Amino acid sequence: MRTVELLPDGATEAWVRRVWGRLAEVGMPSLAGHRHSTNRPHLTLTTAFELRWDERPALAAALSVLPLPLRLEGTLRFEGRMSVLAWRVVPDAGLAALQRQIWELLSGGGNPLFEPGDWAPHLTLGRSRSTADPWPVELLPVELSEPWEGTFTAARSYDTELRTVERLA
């Protein structure tokens, strides 16, 4: 499986990593502990079974709209095999249009979570297999209560089988 992801500017990446660290400092699950070299804050636009060579020119053209504004505001929680705490990305019209365009170009990759009407844009902060609430609201870092403005400046693809990344834009 391949992803298409947007990467934030350096200041936003540092801010998210600071929050990862603050979560870890108080013993909450955090991506600060994920040491793989590909681990960095990102927004997943969609997934695909593969990125075919004949799709790449259109993918590059779509991503040429970067940079795009980024706004983080509030948190989201996702429940399933794992619990996930995420920082909500507030999509503007340009980001929503890019996500729809990439989804349609890659036929959605078969994952309904990225269908434009169902897509929940976010930057993941932590994951847990715990059945108890791993992120008590009263212990969340104060940074999560304030909006953050930044920019999406680049794009990449993550290969889930090889655990490698490829720069897209």
mmCIF file of C-alpha atoms in Angstrom:
data_model
loop_
_atom_site.group_PDB
_atom_site.id
_atom_site.type_symbol
_atom_site.label_atom_id
_atom_site.label_comp_id
_atom_site.label_asym_id
_atom_site.label_seq_id
_atom_site.Cartn_x
_atom_site.Cartn_y
_atom_site.Cartn_z
ATOM 1 C CA MET A 1 0.000 0.000 0.000
ATOM 2 C CA ARG A 2 1.193 3.524 -0.753
ATOM 3 C CA THR A 3 0.123 6.801 0.802
ATOM 4 C CA VAL A 4 0.069 10.337 -0.527
ATOM 5 C CA GLU A 5 0.963 12.669 2.321
ATOM 6 C CA LEU A 6 1.511 16.377 2.831
ATOM 7 C CA LEU A 7 4.370 17.569 5.034
ATOM 8 C CA PRO A 8 4.287 20.740 7.135
ATOM 9 C CA ASP A 9 6.813 23.555 7.252
ATOM 10 C CA GLY A 10 9.725 23.272 9.684
ATOM 11 C CA ALA A 11 8.181 25.396 12.433
ATOM 12 C CA THR A 12 4.976 23.333 12.395
ATOM 13 C CA GLU A 13 6.918 20.071 12.394
ATOM 14 C CA ALA A 14 8.922 21.260 15.408
ATOM 15 C CA TRP A 15 5.693 22.318 17.189
ATOM 16 C CA VAL A 16 4.051 18.929 16.602
ATOM 17 C CA ARG A 17 7.195 17.123 17.769
ATOM 18 C CA ARG A 18 7.141 19.306 20.896
ATOM 19 C CA VAL A 19 3.576 18.116 21.598
ATOM 20 C CA TRP A 20 4.667 14.516 20.973
ATOM 21 C CA GLY A 21 7.370 15.074 23.583
ATOM 22 C CA ARG A 22 4.990 16.673 26.075
ATOM 23 C CA LEU A 23 2.616 13.696 25.766
ATOM 24 C CA ALA A 24 5.490 11.281 26.364
ATOM 25 C CA GLU A 25 6.752 13.310 29.366
ATOM 26 C CA VAL A 26 3.489 12.666 31.240
ATOM 27 C CA GLY A 27 3.403 8.991 30.247
ATOM 28 C CA MET A 28 0.776 9.160 27.506
ATOM 29 C CA PRO A 29 1.122 7.306 24.204
ATOM 30 C CA SER A 30 2.925 9.502 21.698
ATOM 31 C CA LEU A 31 4.637 9.254 18.346
ATOM 32 C CA ALA A 32 7.735 10.649 20.088
ATOM 33 C CA GLY A 33 8.602 7.036 20.877
ATOM 34 C CA HIS A 34 8.322 5.885 17.258
ATOM 35 C CA ARG A 35 11.969 5.874 16.198
ATOM 36 C CA HIS A 36 11.710 4.773 12.541
ATOM 37 C CA SER A 37 13.501 7.201 10.233
ATOM 38 C CA THR A 38 10.306 7.845 8.242
ATOM 39 C CA ASN A 39 8.340 9.015 11.299
ATOM 40 C CA ARG A 40 7.398 12.665 10.947
ATOM 41 C CA PRO A 41 4.232 14.758 11.186
ATOM 42 C CA HIS A 42 2.137 14.426 8.036
ATOM 43 C CA LEU A 43 -1.383 14.638 6.638
ATOM 44 C CA THR A 44 -2.498 11.614 4.624
ATOM 45 C CA LEU A 45 -4.564 12.629 1.585
ATOM 46 C CA THR A 46 -5.319 9.089 0.422
ATOM 47 C CA THR A 47 -3.890 5.624 -0.094
ATOM 48 C CA ALA A 48 -3.368 3.583 -3.227
ATOM 49 C CA PHE A 49 -2.402 0.003 -3.922
ATOM 50 C CA GLU A 50 0.432 1.409 -6.024
ATOM 51 C CA LEU A 51 1.549 4.644 -7.657
ATOM 52 C CA ARG A 52 1.636 3.777 -11.329
ATOM 53 C CA TRP A 53 4.086 5.578 -13.605
ATOM 54 C CA ASP A 54 1.275 6.718 -15.897
ATOM 55 C CA GLU A 55 -0.422 8.452 -12.912
ATOM 56 C CA ARG A 56 2.675 10.330 -11.775
ATOM 57 C CA PRO A 57 2.518 13.301 -14.181
ATOM 58 C CA ALA A 58 -1.058 14.084 -13.078
ATOM 59 C CA LEU A 59 -0.079 13.534 -9.435
ATOM 60 C CA ALA A 60 2.841 15.967 -9.794
ATOM 61 C CA ALA A 61 0.583 18.513 -11.510
ATOM 62 C CA ALA A 62 -2.001 18.262 -8.705
ATOM 63 C CA LEU A 63 0.678 18.702 -6.033
ATOM 64 C CA SER A 64 2.083 21.763 -7.793
ATOM 65 C CA VAL A 65 -0.435 23.836 -5.771
ATOM 66 C CA LEU A 66 1.891 23.529 -2.758
ATOM 67 C CA PRO A 67 2.450 25.359 -0.525
ATOM 68 C CA LEU A 68 -1.020 25.369 1.045
ATOM 69 C CA PRO A 69 -2.180 26.888 4.349
ATOM 70 C CA LEU A 70 -2.362 24.580 7.350
ATOM 71 C CA ARG A 71 -4.528 25.208 10.422
ATOM 72 C CA LEU A 72 -4.499 22.923 13.462
ATOM 73 C CA GLU A 73 -7.424 23.319 15.834
ATOM 74 C CA GLY A 74 -8.718 20.903 18.451
ATOM 75 C CA THR A 75 -8.210 17.192 18.788
ATOM 76 C CA LEU A 76 -9.833 14.121 17.305
ATOM 77 C CA ARG A 77 -9.991 10.594 18.653
ATOM 78 C CA PHE A 78 -10.404 7.521 16.516
ATOM 79 C CA GLU A 79 -11.333 4.137 17.911
ATOM 80 C CA GLY A 80 -10.788 0.771 16.245
ATOM 81 C CA ARG A 81 -8.027 -1.829 16.538
ATOM 82 C CA MET A 82 -6.073 1.037 18.028
ATOM 83 C CA SER A 83 -7.040 4.255 19.736
ATOM 84 C CA VAL A 84 -5.604 7.333 18.054
ATOM 85 C CA LEU A 85 -5.239 10.881 19.324
ATOM 86 C CA ALA A 86 -4.835 13.428 16.545
ATOM 87 C CA TRP A 87 -4.620 17.157 16.014
ATOM 88 C CA ARG A 88 -7.476 18.212 13.720
ATOM 89 C CA VAL A 89 -6.491 19.887 10.469
ATOM 90 C CA VAL A 90 -9.099 22.456 9.414
ATOM 91 C CA PRO A 91 -9.220 22.117 5.636
ATOM 92 C CA ASP A 92 -9.631 25.232 3.540
ATOM 93 C CA ALA A 93 -11.116 25.050 0.035
ATOM 94 C CA GLY A 94 -7.685 24.514 -1.566
ATOM 95 C CA LEU A 95 -6.779 21.582 0.685
ATOM 96 C CA ALA A 96 -10.211 19.975 0.261
ATOM 97 C CA ALA A 97 -9.966 20.349 -3.522
ATOM 98 C CA LEU A 98 -6.473 18.823 -3.571
ATOM 99 C CA GLN A 99 -7.577 15.862 -1.470
ATOM 100 C CA ARG A 100 -10.555 15.218 -3.766
ATOM 101 C CA GLN A 101 -8.359 15.510 -6.865
ATOM 102 C CA ILE A 102 -5.768 13.046 -5.491
ATOM 103 C CA TRP A 103 -8.528 10.666 -4.360
ATOM 104 C CA GLU A 104 -10.106 10.672 -7.817
ATOM 105 C CA LEU A 105 -6.762 10.363 -9.590
ATOM 106 C CA LEU A 106 -5.780 7.291 -7.580
ATOM 107 C CA SER A 107 -9.317 5.865 -7.415
ATOM 108 C CA GLY A 108 -9.326 6.163 -3.657
ATOM 109 C CA GLY A 109 -7.076 3.189 -3.083
ATOM 110 C CA GLY A 110 -10.045 1.188 -1.906
ATOM 111 C CA ASN A 111 -10.024 2.791 1.542
ATOM 112 C CA PRO A 112 -13.365 4.480 2.301
ATOM 113 C CA LEU A 113 -11.802 6.509 5.146
ATOM 114 C CA PHE A 114 -10.300 8.781 2.504
ATOM 115 C CA GLU A 115 -13.449 9.276 0.469
ATOM 116 C CA PRO A 116 -13.757 13.078 0.262
ATOM 117 C CA GLY A 117 -17.008 13.266 2.257
ATOM 118 C CA ASP A 118 -15.644 10.981 4.981
ATOM 119 C CA TRP A 119 -12.031 12.147 5.144
ATOM 120 C CA ALA A 120 -11.054 13.471 8.599
ATOM 121 C CA PRO A 121 -7.875 15.493 8.055
ATOM 122 C CA HIS A 122 -5.477 15.263 10.996
ATOM 123 C CA LEU A 123 -1.907 14.929 12.197
ATOM 124 C CA THR A 124 -1.520 11.886 14.438
ATOM 125 C CA LEU A 125 -0.161 12.541 17.916
ATOM 126 C CA GLY A 126 -0.300 9.070 19.467
ATOM 127 C CA ARG A 127 -1.607 5.530 19.164
ATOM 128 C CA SER A 128 -2.552 3.017 21.847
ATOM 129 C CA ARG A 129 -3.977 -0.474 22.146
ATOM 130 C CA SER A 130 -5.245 0.318 25.641
ATOM 131 C CA THR A 131 -8.958 -0.088 26.321
ATOM 132 C CA ALA A 132 -8.813 2.606 29.028
ATOM 133 C CA ASP A 133 -8.610 6.264 27.986
ATOM 134 C CA PRO A 134 -4.887 6.731 27.312
ATOM 135 C CA TRP A 135 -5.194 10.534 26.935
ATOM 136 C CA PRO A 136 -7.100 12.087 29.862
ATOM 137 C CA VAL A 137 -8.210 15.551 28.793
ATOM 138 C CA GLU A 138 -6.861 17.185 31.943
ATOM 139 C CA LEU A 139 -3.332 15.937 31.140
ATOM 140 C CA LEU A 140 -3.219 16.984 27.491
ATOM 141 C CA PRO A 141 -0.570 19.618 26.675
ATOM 142 C CA VAL A 142 -1.832 23.194 26.699
ATOM 143 C CA GLU A 143 -0.545 23.590 23.112
ATOM 144 C CA LEU A 144 -3.501 21.488 21.932
ATOM 145 C CA SER A 145 -5.973 24.086 23.205
ATOM 146 C CA GLU A 146 -4.586 26.836 20.955
ATOM 147 C CA PRO A 147 -4.967 26.988 17.157
ATOM 148 C CA TRP A 148 -1.775 26.773 15.104
ATOM 149 C CA GLU A 149 -1.211 28.252 11.640
ATOM 150 C CA GLY A 150 1.407 26.901 9.286
ATOM 151 C CA THR A 151 1.919 25.687 5.748
ATOM 152 C CA PHE A 152 2.015 22.373 3.937
ATOM 153 C CA THR A 153 5.207 22.665 1.923
ATOM 154 C CA ALA A 154 5.974 19.226 0.457
ATOM 155 C CA ALA A 155 4.468 15.854 -0.383
ATOM 156 C CA ARG A 156 5.690 12.295 -0.092
ATOM 157 C CA SER A 157 4.519 8.732 -0.454
ATOM 158 C CA TYR A 158 5.078 6.053 2.184
ATOM 159 C CA ASP A 159 5.377 2.428 1.086
ATOM 160 C CA THR A 160 3.887 0.319 3.883
ATOM 161 C CA GLU A 161 5.570 -2.881 2.705
ATOM 162 C CA LEU A 162 9.100 -1.540 2.268
ATOM 163 C CA ARG A 163 8.772 1.110 5.007
ATOM 164 C CA THR A 164 10.352 3.703 2.759
ATOM 165 C CA VAL A 165 9.345 7.166 1.585
ATOM 166 C CA GLU A 166 9.487 8.787 -1.816
ATOM 167 C CA ARG A 167 9.408 12.555 -2.281
ATOM 168 C CA LEU A 168 6.523 13.620 -4.547
ATOM 169 C CA ALA A 169 6.670 17.434 -4.437
#
